[in-house]
CSV table of C-alpha atoms in Angstrom, one decimal:
chain,number,residue,atom,x,y,z
A,1,MET,CA,0.0,0.0,0.0
A,2,ALA,CA,3.0,2.2,-0.5
A,3,ASN,CA,2.7,5.4,-2.5
A,4,GLN,CA,5.6,5.3,-5.0
A,5,GLU,CA,7.5,2.4,-3.4
A,6,GLY,CA,11.2,3.2,-2.7
A,7,HIS,CA,10.4,6.9,-2.4
A,8,THR,CA,10.7,7.0,1.4
A,9,GLU,CA,13.6,9.3,1.7
A,10,THR,CA,13.2,11.5,-1.4
A,11,THR,CA,9.7,12.6,-0.4
A,12,GLU,CA,11.3,14.7,2.4
A,13,ILE,CA,13.0,16.7,-0.4
A,14,ALA,CA,9.6,17.3,-1.9
A,15,VAL,CA,8.2,18.4,1.4
A,16,ILE,CA,11.1,20.9,1.9
A,17,LYS,CA,10.5,22.3,-1.6
A,18,ASN,CA,6.7,22.5,-1.2
A,19,SER,CA,5.4,25.4,-3.3
A,20,MET,CA,3.4,26.9,-0.4
A,21,GLY,CA,6.6,28.2,1.1
A,22,PRO,CA,8.7,30.0,-1.5
A,23,ARG,CA,6.2,30.9,-4.3
A,24,PRO,CA,4.9,34.6,-4.3
A,25,VAL,CA,1.7,34.7,-2.3
A,26,GLY,CA,-0.5,36.3,-4.9
A,27,LYS,CA,0.6,33.9,-7.6
A,28,LEU,CA,0.3,31.0,-5.2
A,29,ILE,CA,-3.3,31.9,-4.2
A,30,LEU,CA,-4.2,32.4,-7.9
A,31,GLN,CA,-2.7,29.1,-9.1
A,32,MET,CA,-4.2,27.1,-6.2
A,33,SER,CA,-7.6,28.8,-5.9
A,34,LEU,CA,-8.6,29.0,-9.5
A,35,PRO,CA,-8.7,25.3,-10.1
A,36,MET,CA,-10.4,24.8,-6.7
A,37,MET,CA,-13.0,27.5,-7.4
A,38,PHE,CA,-13.7,26.0,-10.8
A,39,SER,CA,-13.9,22.4,-9.5
A,40,MET,CA,-16.1,23.4,-6.6
A,41,LEU,CA,-18.4,25.3,-9.0
A,42,VAL,CA,-18.7,22.2,-11.1
A,43,GLN,CA,-19.1,20.0,-8.0
A,44,SER,CA,-21.9,22.2,-6.7
A,45,LEU,CA,-23.8,21.2,-9.9
A,46,TYR,CA,-24.6,17.9,-8.1
A,47,ASN,CA,-27.4,19.6,-6.2
A,48,ILE,CA,-28.3,22.1,-8.8
A,49,VAL,CA,-28.7,19.5,-11.6
A,50,ASP,CA,-30.6,17.2,-9.3
A,51,SER,CA,-33.1,19.9,-8.4
A,52,ILE,CA,-33.5,21.1,-12.0
A,53,PHE,CA,-34.4,17.6,-13.2
A,54,VAL,CA,-36.4,16.7,-10.1
A,55,ALA,CA,-38.4,20.0,-10.5
A,56,ARG,CA,-39.6,18.6,-13.8
A,57,LEU,CA,-41.2,15.6,-12.0
A,58,SER,CA,-43.3,17.9,-9.8
A,59,GLU,CA,-43.2,20.6,-7.2
A,60,ASP,CA,-43.8,18.0,-4.5
A,61,ALA,CA,-40.6,16.2,-5.7
A,62,LEU,CA,-38.6,19.4,-5.5
A,63,THR,CA,-40.0,20.1,-2.0
A,64,ALA,CA,-39.0,16.5,-1.0
A,65,VAL,CA,-35.4,17.1,-2.0
A,66,THR,CA,-35.5,20.3,0.0
A,67,LEU,CA,-36.7,18.5,3.1
A,68,ALA,CA,-33.9,16.0,2.6
A,69,MET,CA,-31.3,18.8,2.7
A,70,PRO,CA,-30.8,18.8,6.5
A,71,LEU,CA,-29.7,15.2,6.6
A,72,GLN,CA,-27.5,15.7,3.5
A,73,SER,CA,-26.0,18.8,5.2
A,74,ILE,CA,-25.2,16.7,8.3
A,75,MET,CA,-23.3,14.2,6.1
A,76,THR,CA,-21.4,17.0,4.5
A,77,ALA,CA,-20.7,18.6,7.8
A,78,VAL,CA,-19.2,15.5,9.3
A,79,THR,CA,-17.1,14.5,6.3
A,80,VAL,CA,-15.9,18.0,5.5
A,81,GLY,CA,-15.4,18.9,9.2
A,82,LEU,CA,-13.1,16.0,9.7
A,83,SER,CA,-11.2,16.7,6.5
A,84,VAL,CA,-10.7,20.3,7.6
A,85,GLY,CA,-8.9,18.9,10.7
A,86,VAL,CA,-6.8,16.6,8.6
A,87,ASN,CA,-6.0,19.4,6.1
A,88,ALA,CA,-4.8,21.8,8.8
A,89,VAL,CA,-2.8,19.2,10.8
A,90,LEU,CA,-1.2,17.7,7.7
A,91,SER,CA,-0.3,21.1,6.3
A,92,LYS,CA,1.3,22.1,9.5
A,93,PHE,CA,3.4,19.0,9.5
A,94,LEU,CA,4.4,19.8,6.0
A,95,GLY,CA,5.5,23.3,7.1
A,96,GLU,CA,7.5,21.7,9.9
A,97,LYS,CA,9.0,19.1,7.5
A,98,ASP,CA,7.7,16.2,9.7
A,99,GLN,CA,7.2,13.4,7.1
A,100,ASP,CA,6.0,10.8,9.7
A,101,GLY,CA,3.4,13.3,11.0
A,102,VAL,CA,2.2,13.9,7.4
A,103,ASN,CA,1.7,10.2,6.8
A,104,ARG,CA,0.0,9.5,10.1
A,105,SER,CA,-2.4,12.4,9.6
A,106,ALA,CA,-3.5,11.0,6.2
A,107,GLY,CA,-3.9,7.5,7.5
A,108,ASN,CA,-5.8,8.4,10.7
A,109,GLY,CA,-7.9,10.8,8.7
A,110,LEU,CA,-9.0,8.0,6.4
A,111,LEU,CA,-9.9,5.8,9.4
A,112,MET,CA,-12.1,8.5,10.9
A,113,GLU,CA,-13.9,9.1,7.6
A,114,TRP,CA,-14.6,5.4,7.1
A,115,ALA,CA,-16.1,5.3,10.6
A,116,CYS,CA,-18.4,8.1,9.5
A,117,PHE,CA,-19.7,6.0,6.6
A,118,LEU,CA,-20.8,3.3,9.0
A,119,LEU,CA,-22.9,5.9,10.9
A,120,PHE,CA,-24.5,7.2,7.7
A,121,PHE,CA,-25.3,3.6,6.6
A,122,LEU,CA,-27.1,3.0,9.8
A,123,ILE,CA,-29.1,6.2,9.5
A,124,GLY,CA,-30.0,5.2,6.0
A,125,VAL,CA,-31.3,1.8,7.2
A,126,PHE,CA,-33.2,2.9,10.3
A,127,GLY,CA,-33.6,6.7,10.5
A,128,ILE,CA,-35.1,8.0,7.2
A,129,GLU,CA,-38.8,7.5,8.0
A,130,PRO,CA,-38.6,9.1,11.5
A,131,PHE,CA,-36.6,12.0,10.0
A,132,PHE,CA,-39.3,12.9,7.4
A,133,ALA,CA,-42.1,12.2,9.9
A,134,LEU,CA,-40.8,15.1,12.0
A,135,GLN,CA,-41.2,17.7,9.2
A,136,GLY,CA,-45.0,17.5,8.8
A,137,ALA,CA,-45.1,17.2,5.0
A,138,SER,CA,-47.8,15.5,2.9
A,139,GLU,CA,-47.7,11.8,2.3
A,140,GLN,CA,-46.6,12.2,-1.3
A,141,ILE,CA,-43.7,14.5,-0.4
A,142,VAL,CA,-42.6,12.0,2.4
A,143,GLN,CA,-42.6,9.1,-0.1
A,144,TYR,CA,-40.4,11.1,-2.5
A,145,GLY,CA,-38.1,12.1,0.3
A,146,VAL,CA,-37.6,8.6,1.7
A,147,ALA,CA,-36.9,7.1,-1.7
A,148,TYR,CA,-34.2,9.7,-2.4
A,149,THR,CA,-32.5,10.0,0.9
A,150,ARG,CA,-32.3,6.3,1.8
A,151,ILE,CA,-30.1,5.7,-1.3
A,152,VAL,CA,-27.9,8.7,-0.6
A,153,CYS,CA,-27.2,7.6,3.0
A,154,ILE,CA,-26.7,3.8,2.5
A,155,PHE,CA,-24.3,4.3,-0.4
A,156,SER,CA,-22.4,7.2,1.1
A,157,PHE,CA,-19.0,5.4,1.0
A,158,GLY,CA,-18.3,7.3,-2.3
A,159,VAL,CA,-18.8,10.8,-0.9
A,160,VAL,CA,-16.9,10.0,2.3
A,161,ASN,CA,-13.8,8.9,0.3
A,162,GLN,CA,-14.3,11.7,-2.3
A,163,VAL,CA,-14.1,14.4,0.4
A,164,ILE,CA,-11.0,13.1,2.2
A,165,MET,CA,-9.1,12.3,-1.0
A,166,GLU,CA,-9.7,15.8,-2.4
A,167,ARG,CA,-8.5,17.3,0.9
A,168,LEU,CA,-5.3,15.3,0.9
A,169,LEU,CA,-4.6,16.7,-2.6
A,170,ILE,CA,-5.4,20.2,-1.4
A,171,SER,CA,-3.2,19.8,1.7
A,172,THR,CA,-0.1,19.4,-0.5
A,173,GLY,CA,-1.0,22.1,-3.0
A,174,ARG,CA,-2.3,19.7,-5.7
A,175,THR,CA,-5.5,21.5,-6.5
A,176,LEU,CA,-5.4,20.4,-10.1
A,177,GLY,CA,-5.8,16.8,-8.9
A,178,SER,CA,-8.7,17.8,-6.7
A,179,MET,CA,-10.3,19.7,-9.6
A,180,ALA,CA,-10.0,16.6,-11.8
A,181,SER,CA,-11.8,14.5,-9.2
A,182,LEU,CA,-14.6,17.0,-8.6
A,183,PHE,CA,-15.0,17.7,-12.3
A,184,THR,CA,-15.3,14.1,-13.2
A,185,GLY,CA,-17.9,13.4,-10.5
A,186,ALA,CA,-20.0,16.4,-11.6
A,187,VAL,CA,-19.9,15.4,-15.2
A,188,VAL,CA,-20.9,11.8,-14.5
A,189,ASN,CA,-23.8,13.1,-12.3
A,190,MET,CA,-25.0,15.5,-15.0
A,191,VAL,CA,-25.0,12.8,-17.7
A,192,LEU,CA,-26.7,10.2,-15.5
A,193,ASP,CA,-29.4,12.4,-14.0
A,194,PRO,CA,-31.7,12.7,-17.0
A,195,ILE,CA,-31.0,9.1,-18.1
A,196,MET,CA,-31.9,7.6,-14.7
A,197,ILE,CA,-34.7,9.9,-13.8
A,198,PHE,CA,-36.6,9.9,-17.1
A,199,GLY,CA,-35.4,6.5,-18.5
A,200,LEU,CA,-33.5,7.6,-21.6
A,201,PHE,CA,-31.7,5.3,-24.0
A,202,GLY,CA,-33.7,2.3,-22.9
A,203,PHE,CA,-32.9,2.7,-19.2
A,204,PRO,CA,-35.9,2.3,-16.9
A,205,ALA,CA,-37.3,5.6,-15.5
A,206,LEU,CA,-36.5,5.6,-11.8
A,207,GLY,CA,-38.0,9.0,-11.0
A,208,ILE,CA,-36.6,10.7,-7.9
A,209,ALA,CA,-34.7,7.5,-7.0
A,210,GLY,CA,-32.8,8.0,-10.2
A,211,ALA,CA,-31.5,11.3,-9.0
A,212,ALA,CA,-30.1,9.6,-5.9
A,213,TRP,CA,-28.5,6.8,-7.9
A,214,ALA,CA,-26.9,9.3,-10.3
A,215,THR,CA,-25.4,11.2,-7.3
A,216,VAL,CA,-23.9,8.2,-5.5
A,217,ILE,CA,-22.5,6.7,-8.7
A,218,ALA,CA,-20.9,10.0,-9.5
A,219,GLN,CA,-19.4,10.4,-6.0
A,220,THR,CA,-17.9,6.9,-6.2
A,221,VAL,CA,-16.3,7.6,-9.6
A,222,ALA,CA,-14.8,10.9,-8.2
A,223,ALA,CA,-13.6,9.1,-5.1
A,224,THR,CA,-11.9,6.4,-7.2
A,225,LEU,CA,-10.1,9.0,-9.3
A,226,GLY,CA,-9.0,10.9,-6.1
A,227,THR,CA,-7.6,7.7,-4.6
A,228,ILE,CA,-5.6,6.9,-7.8
A,229,LEU,CA,-4.2,10.5,-7.9
A,230,ASN,CA,-3.1,10.3,-4.2
A,231,LEU,CA,-1.4,7.0,-4.7
A,232,THR,CA,0.4,8.0,-7.9
A,233,VAL,CA,1.2,11.7,-7.9
A,234,ASN,CA,0.8,13.0,-4.3
A,235,ARG,CA,4.4,12.3,-3.3
A,236,GLU,CA,4.4,14.3,-0.1
A,237,ILE,CA,2.2,11.7,1.4
A,238,GLN,CA,3.4,8.1,1.8
A,239,PHE,CA,0.6,5.6,2.4
A,240,ARG,CA,2.1,2.9,4.6
A,241,TRP,CA,0.3,0.3,6.6
A,242,LYS,CA,1.7,1.8,9.8
A,243,SER,CA,0.2,5.1,8.9
A,244,PHE,CA,-3.2,3.5,9.5
A,245,ARG,CA,-2.5,2.5,13.1
A,246,PRO,CA,-5.0,4.5,15.3
A,247,ASP,CA,-3.2,7.3,17.1
A,248,ALA,CA,-5.5,8.7,19.8
A,249,ALA,CA,-3.4,11.9,20.2
A,250,LEU,CA,-3.4,12.6,16.5
A,251,MET,CA,-7.1,11.9,16.2
A,252,GLY,CA,-7.7,14.2,19.1
A,253,GLU,CA,-5.8,17.0,17.3
A,254,ILE,CA,-7.7,16.4,14.1
A,255,LEU,CA,-11.0,16.5,16.1
A,256,LYS,CA,-9.9,19.6,18.0
A,257,ILE,CA,-9.7,21.5,14.7
A,258,GLY,CA,-12.3,19.6,12.7
A,259,PHE,CA,-15.1,19.2,15.3
A,260,PRO,CA,-15.9,22.9,15.6
A,261,ALA,CA,-15.9,23.1,11.8
A,262,MET,CA,-18.1,20.0,11.7
A,263,LEU,CA,-20.6,21.5,14.2
A,264,SER,CA,-20.5,24.8,12.4
A,265,ASN,CA,-21.5,23.1,9.1
A,266,ALA,CA,-24.0,20.9,10.9
A,267,ALA,CA,-25.7,24.1,12.1
A,268,ASN,CA,-26.7,24.6,8.5
A,269,SER,CA,-28.8,21.4,8.6
A,270,LEU,CA,-30.6,22.6,11.8
A,271,VAL,CA,-31.2,25.9,10.1
A,272,THR,CA,-32.6,24.2,7.0
A,273,PHE,CA,-34.8,22.0,9.2
A,274,GLY,CA,-36.1,24.9,11.2
A,275,MET,CA,-36.7,27.1,8.2
A,276,ASN,CA,-38.6,24.3,6.4
A,277,ARG,CA,-40.9,24.1,9.4
A,278,ILE,CA,-41.5,27.9,9.5
A,279,LEU,CA,-42.0,28.2,5.7
A,280,LEU,CA,-44.3,25.2,5.5
A,281,SER,CA,-46.7,27.1,7.8
A,282,PHE,CA,-47.2,29.6,4.9
A,283,THR,CA,-47.1,27.3,1.9
A,284,SER,CA,-45.1,24.4,0.5
A,285,THR,CA,-44.2,26.6,-2.4
A,286,ALA,CA,-42.2,28.9,0.0
A,287,THR,CA,-40.3,25.8,1.1
A,288,ALA,CA,-39.5,24.9,-2.5
A,289,VAL,CA,-38.3,28.5,-3.1
A,290,TYR,CA,-36.1,28.2,0.0
A,291,GLY,CA,-34.6,25.0,-1.5
A,292,ILE,CA,-33.9,26.8,-4.7
A,293,TYR,CA,-32.2,29.7,-2.9
A,294,VAL,CA,-30.0,27.4,-0.9
A,295,ARG,CA,-28.8,25.6,-4.0
A,296,LEU,CA,-28.3,28.8,-6.0
A,297,GLN,CA,-26.5,30.5,-3.1
A,298,GLY,CA,-24.3,27.4,-2.7
A,299,PHE,CA,-23.4,27.4,-6.3
A,300,ALA,CA,-22.8,31.2,-6.4
A,301,LEU,CA,-20.6,31.1,-3.3
A,302,MET,CA,-18.4,28.2,-4.5
A,303,PRO,CA,-15.6,30.5,-5.6
A,304,ILE,CA,-15.5,31.8,-2.0
A,305,TYR,CA,-15.5,28.3,-0.6
A,306,GLY,CA,-12.7,27.4,-3.0
A,307,LEU,CA,-10.8,30.4,-1.8
A,308,ARG,CA,-11.5,29.3,1.8
A,309,ASN,CA,-10.2,25.8,1.2
A,310,THR,CA,-7.1,27.1,-0.4
A,311,ILE,CA,-6.2,29.6,2.2
A,312,VAL,CA,-6.4,27.1,5.1
A,313,SER,CA,-3.6,25.1,3.6
A,314,ILE,CA,-1.5,28.2,2.7
A,315,LEU,CA,-1.9,29.8,6.1
A,316,ALA,CA,-1.4,26.6,8.1
A,317,TYR,CA,1.8,25.9,6.1
A,318,ASN,CA,3.3,29.4,6.5
A,319,TYR,CA,2.2,29.5,10.2
A,320,GLY,CA,4.2,26.3,10.7
A,321,ALA,CA,7.1,27.8,8.8
A,322,LYS,CA,6.8,31.2,10.7
A,323,HIS,CA,6.3,33.4,7.7
A,324,LYS,CA,4.5,36.4,9.2
A,325,SER,CA,4.5,38.7,6.1
A,326,ARG,CA,3.1,35.9,3.9
A,327,LEU,CA,0.3,35.3,6.4
A,328,ARG,CA,-0.8,38.9,6.3
A,329,GLN,CA,-0.5,39.2,2.5
A,330,ALA,CA,-2.6,36.0,1.9
A,331,ILE,CA,-5.4,37.1,4.3
A,332,ARG,CA,-5.6,40.6,2.7
A,333,ILE,CA,-5.7,39.2,-0.9
A,334,CYS,CA,-8.4,36.7,0.0
A,335,LEU,CA,-10.6,39.3,1.7
A,336,ILE,CA,-10.4,41.7,-1.2
A,337,THR,CA,-11.1,38.9,-3.7
A,338,SER,CA,-14.2,37.7,-1.7
A,339,ILE,CA,-15.6,41.2,-1.6
A,340,LEU,CA,-15.3,41.7,-5.4
A,341,ILE,CA,-16.8,38.3,-6.2
A,342,THR,CA,-19.8,38.6,-3.8
A,343,VAL,CA,-20.7,42.1,-4.9
A,344,VAL,CA,-21.0,40.8,-8.5
A,345,LEU,CA,-23.1,37.8,-7.2
A,346,MET,CA,-25.4,40.2,-5.3
A,347,GLY,CA,-26.0,42.1,-8.5
A,348,VAL,CA,-27.0,38.8,-10.3
A,349,PHE,CA,-29.5,37.9,-7.6
A,350,LEU,CA,-30.9,41.5,-7.5
A,351,PHE,CA,-31.4,42.0,-11.2
A,352,LEU,CA,-32.0,38.5,-12.7
A,353,PRO,CA,-34.2,36.6,-10.2
A,354,GLY,CA,-36.7,35.5,-12.9
A,355,VAL,CA,-33.9,34.0,-15.0
A,356,LEU,CA,-32.6,32.0,-12.0
A,357,LEU,CA,-36.0,30.7,-11.0
A,358,SER,CA,-36.9,29.7,-14.6
A,359,LEU,CA,-34.1,27.1,-14.4
A,360,PHE,CA,-36.3,25.2,-12.0
A,361,ASP,CA,-39.4,25.2,-14.1
A,362,ALA,CA,-41.0,27.8,-11.7
A,363,GLN,CA,-44.6,28.5,-12.2
A,364,GLU,CA,-46.4,31.8,-11.6
A,365,GLY,CA,-46.8,31.4,-7.8
A,366,MET,CA,-43.2,30.3,-7.3
A,367,ILE,CA,-41.9,33.2,-9.4
A,368,GLU,CA,-43.9,35.7,-7.4
A,369,ILE,CA,-42.6,34.4,-4.1
A,370,GLY,CA,-39.1,33.6,-5.3
A,371,THR,CA,-38.4,37.0,-7.0
A,372,LEU,CA,-38.8,38.9,-3.8
A,373,ALA,CA,-37.0,36.3,-1.7
A,374,LEU,CA,-33.9,36.3,-3.9
A,375,LYS,CA,-33.7,40.1,-4.1
A,376,VAL,CA,-33.9,40.5,-0.3
A,377,ILE,CA,-31.6,37.7,0.6
A,378,SER,CA,-28.9,38.8,-1.9
A,379,ILE,CA,-28.2,41.9,0.3
A,380,GLY,CA,-26.4,39.6,2.8
A,381,ILE,CA,-24.1,37.8,0.2
A,382,PRO,CA,-21.1,40.2,0.5
A,383,MET,CA,-21.3,39.9,4.3
A,384,THR,CA,-21.3,36.1,4.0
A,385,GLY,CA,-18.2,36.2,1.8
A,386,ILE,CA,-16.1,38.2,4.4
A,387,SER,CA,-17.2,36.0,7.4
A,388,THR,CA,-16.4,32.8,5.4
A,389,ILE,CA,-12.9,33.9,4.7
A,390,LEU,CA,-12.3,35.0,8.3
A,391,GLY,CA,-13.6,31.6,9.4
A,392,ALA,CA,-11.0,29.9,7.3
A,393,VAL,CA,-8.3,32.1,8.9
A,394,PHE,CA,-9.4,30.9,12.3
A,395,GLN,CA,-9.3,27.2,11.2
A,396,SER,CA,-5.8,27.6,9.8
A,397,PHE,CA,-4.5,28.6,13.2
A,398,GLY,CA,-6.2,25.7,14.9
A,399,ASP,CA,-8.8,28.0,16.5
A,400,SER,CA,-12.0,26.6,14.8
A,401,SER,CA,-14.1,27.3,17.9
A,402,LYS,CA,-14.5,30.8,16.7
A,403,GLU,CA,-15.9,29.7,13.4
A,404,LEU,CA,-18.2,27.4,15.4
A,405,ALA,CA,-19.3,30.4,17.5
A,406,ILE,CA,-20.1,32.4,14.3
A,407,SER,CA,-22.1,29.5,12.9
A,408,MET,CA,-24.0,29.0,16.1
A,409,THR,CA,-24.8,32.7,16.1
A,410,ARG,CA,-25.9,32.6,12.5
A,411,MET,CA,-28.2,29.6,13.3
A,412,ALA,CA,-29.7,31.2,16.4
A,413,VAL,CA,-30.3,34.6,14.9
A,414,LEU,CA,-31.8,33.2,11.7
A,415,LEU,CA,-34.2,30.9,13.3
A,416,LEU,CA,-35.3,33.3,16.1
A,417,SER,CA,-35.6,36.3,13.7
A,418,ALA,CA,-37.5,34.2,11.1
A,419,TRP,CA,-39.8,32.8,13.8
A,420,ALA,CA,-40.4,36.3,15.2
A,421,LEU,CA,-41.0,37.8,11.7
A,422,SER,CA,-43.4,35.0,10.8
A,423,GLY,CA,-45.6,36.2,13.5
A,424,THR,CA,-46.6,39.1,11.3
A,425,GLY,CA,-48.2,36.6,8.9
A,426,LYS,CA,-46.4,38.2,6.0
A,427,LEU,CA,-44.0,35.8,4.1
A,428,GLU,CA,-42.3,38.7,2.4
A,429,ILE,CA,-41.0,40.0,5.7
A,430,VAL,CA,-39.6,36.7,6.8
A,431,TRP,CA,-36.9,36.8,4.1
A,432,TRP,CA,-35.3,39.8,5.9
A,433,ALA,CA,-34.2,37.4,8.6
A,434,PHE,CA,-31.4,36.3,6.3
A,435,VAL,CA,-30.0,39.8,6.0
A,436,ILE,CA,-30.2,40.3,9.8
A,437,THR,CA,-28.4,37.1,10.3
A,438,GLU,CA,-25.4,37.8,8.0
A,439,ALA,CA,-25.0,41.2,9.6
A,440,ALA,CA,-24.7,39.7,13.0
A,441,ALA,CA,-22.3,37.0,11.8
A,442,LEU,CA,-20.0,39.6,10.2
A,443,ILE,CA,-19.8,41.7,13.3
A,444,LEU,CA,-18.8,38.7,15.4
A,445,ALA,CA,-16.3,37.6,12.8
A,446,VAL,CA,-14.6,41.0,12.8
A,447,ILE,CA,-14.3,41.0,16.6
A,448,PHE,CA,-12.8,37.5,16.5
A,449,TRP,CA,-10.3,38.5,13.8
A,450,GLY,CA,-9.0,41.2,16.1
A,451,ARG,CA,-8.3,38.6,18.8
A,452,VAL,CA,-6.7,36.1,16.5
A,453,ASN,CA,-4.5,38.7,14.9
A,454,ASN,CA,-3.3,39.8,18.4
A,455,LYS,CA,-2.8,36.2,19.6
A,456,PHE,CA,-1.1,34.5,16.6
A,457,ILE,CA,0.2,37.0,14.1
A,458,LYS,CA,1.4,40.1,15.9
A,459,PRO,CA,3.7,38.2,18.3
A,460,MET,CA,5.5,36.4,15.4
A,461,ALA,CA,9.0,37.4,14.3
A,462,ASP,CA,8.9,37.3,10.6
A,463,LYS,CA,11.6,35.3,8.8
């Protein structure tokens, strides 16, 4: 199970020459983040494409996929949260030129991700019906939701491996490899969705279950490619059997960084669950609109998420190497970039809501509700971009608890403000809860940034 057998000693040279150290910061961020932005944009098409095709089955089918989102968000939160911990720990070992630490981080990270798959499998077998029963939807919507979500959970081994393999590539600066994995999975999903949902080319029409099968097959293909790339080209990591020996201290360090990020992402699932309940009290169409918004926002913000993933590795590496000026420069470049990108995105949501909604076969009632919703919610997008980048900064210094606090604040403010505004009986007012939430999250993120800067960066003596 060795990665490039006979390469044990020479990989240390590769570690020492890792490009995250000497390469100019601006060029480094550009070269690493552009492939990551592109690949994450493509990967986000998983949910977008599923929703576009599912919407053509019926509005109930689209609502069912929206109600499934909290559980899917939990799966994403757990896998991505752990991989964030692996990413930060492994990148720090790279900066310290500790080859054994690099190898053990990768091996133990894989063990932890595989354990997560067992949890998702059990949820898929025993927990799907109770989950949908809690949301109070119609019988038809529940049937759609159970059919879709059970497949996604039981066959989640693909997404678990896809996430960790991509993060290992990102940790060593190989974002092109990560892009190849994500791109391949997204293309497979886009091709299979219409074939398996509607029964093209002689294939039986599986309906909403076809969307789930297309997703898990695509994730498995992407995971396979990611594994091959890690074993063949990711020379900074040596996959040895001894790397897979459970190391409680190392797992604890990964969890220390990853668990807050995990909880912060899991907060999104609780938010989605709560918002579904609030919006269902008005109309199921409002819930479908919310699902469309979440998917559109997720797609639109993928460049920011790609930037976030890139900066974690760059900052963690240079923090381990004690390069103060490079830390400051990287943070400044990423914040400016995020502001520019999100202002453009806000303009798209403000001026083209009808075009965006038409992608989901929206009818008159959905267009009326969705147009106002997208215009109002878009106001908070630039604030989301800034707080997202600052959250990545906190992660890179091993202080993910601050990102967790921001996420918990975001969750509490959104649900409480939406619940309070729903008391007016006017759906159009409820959408302002999203703007209030992002303003609160940004204020807290800026306060935390001041503390992190004073604790980690200012005391450093630059090399």
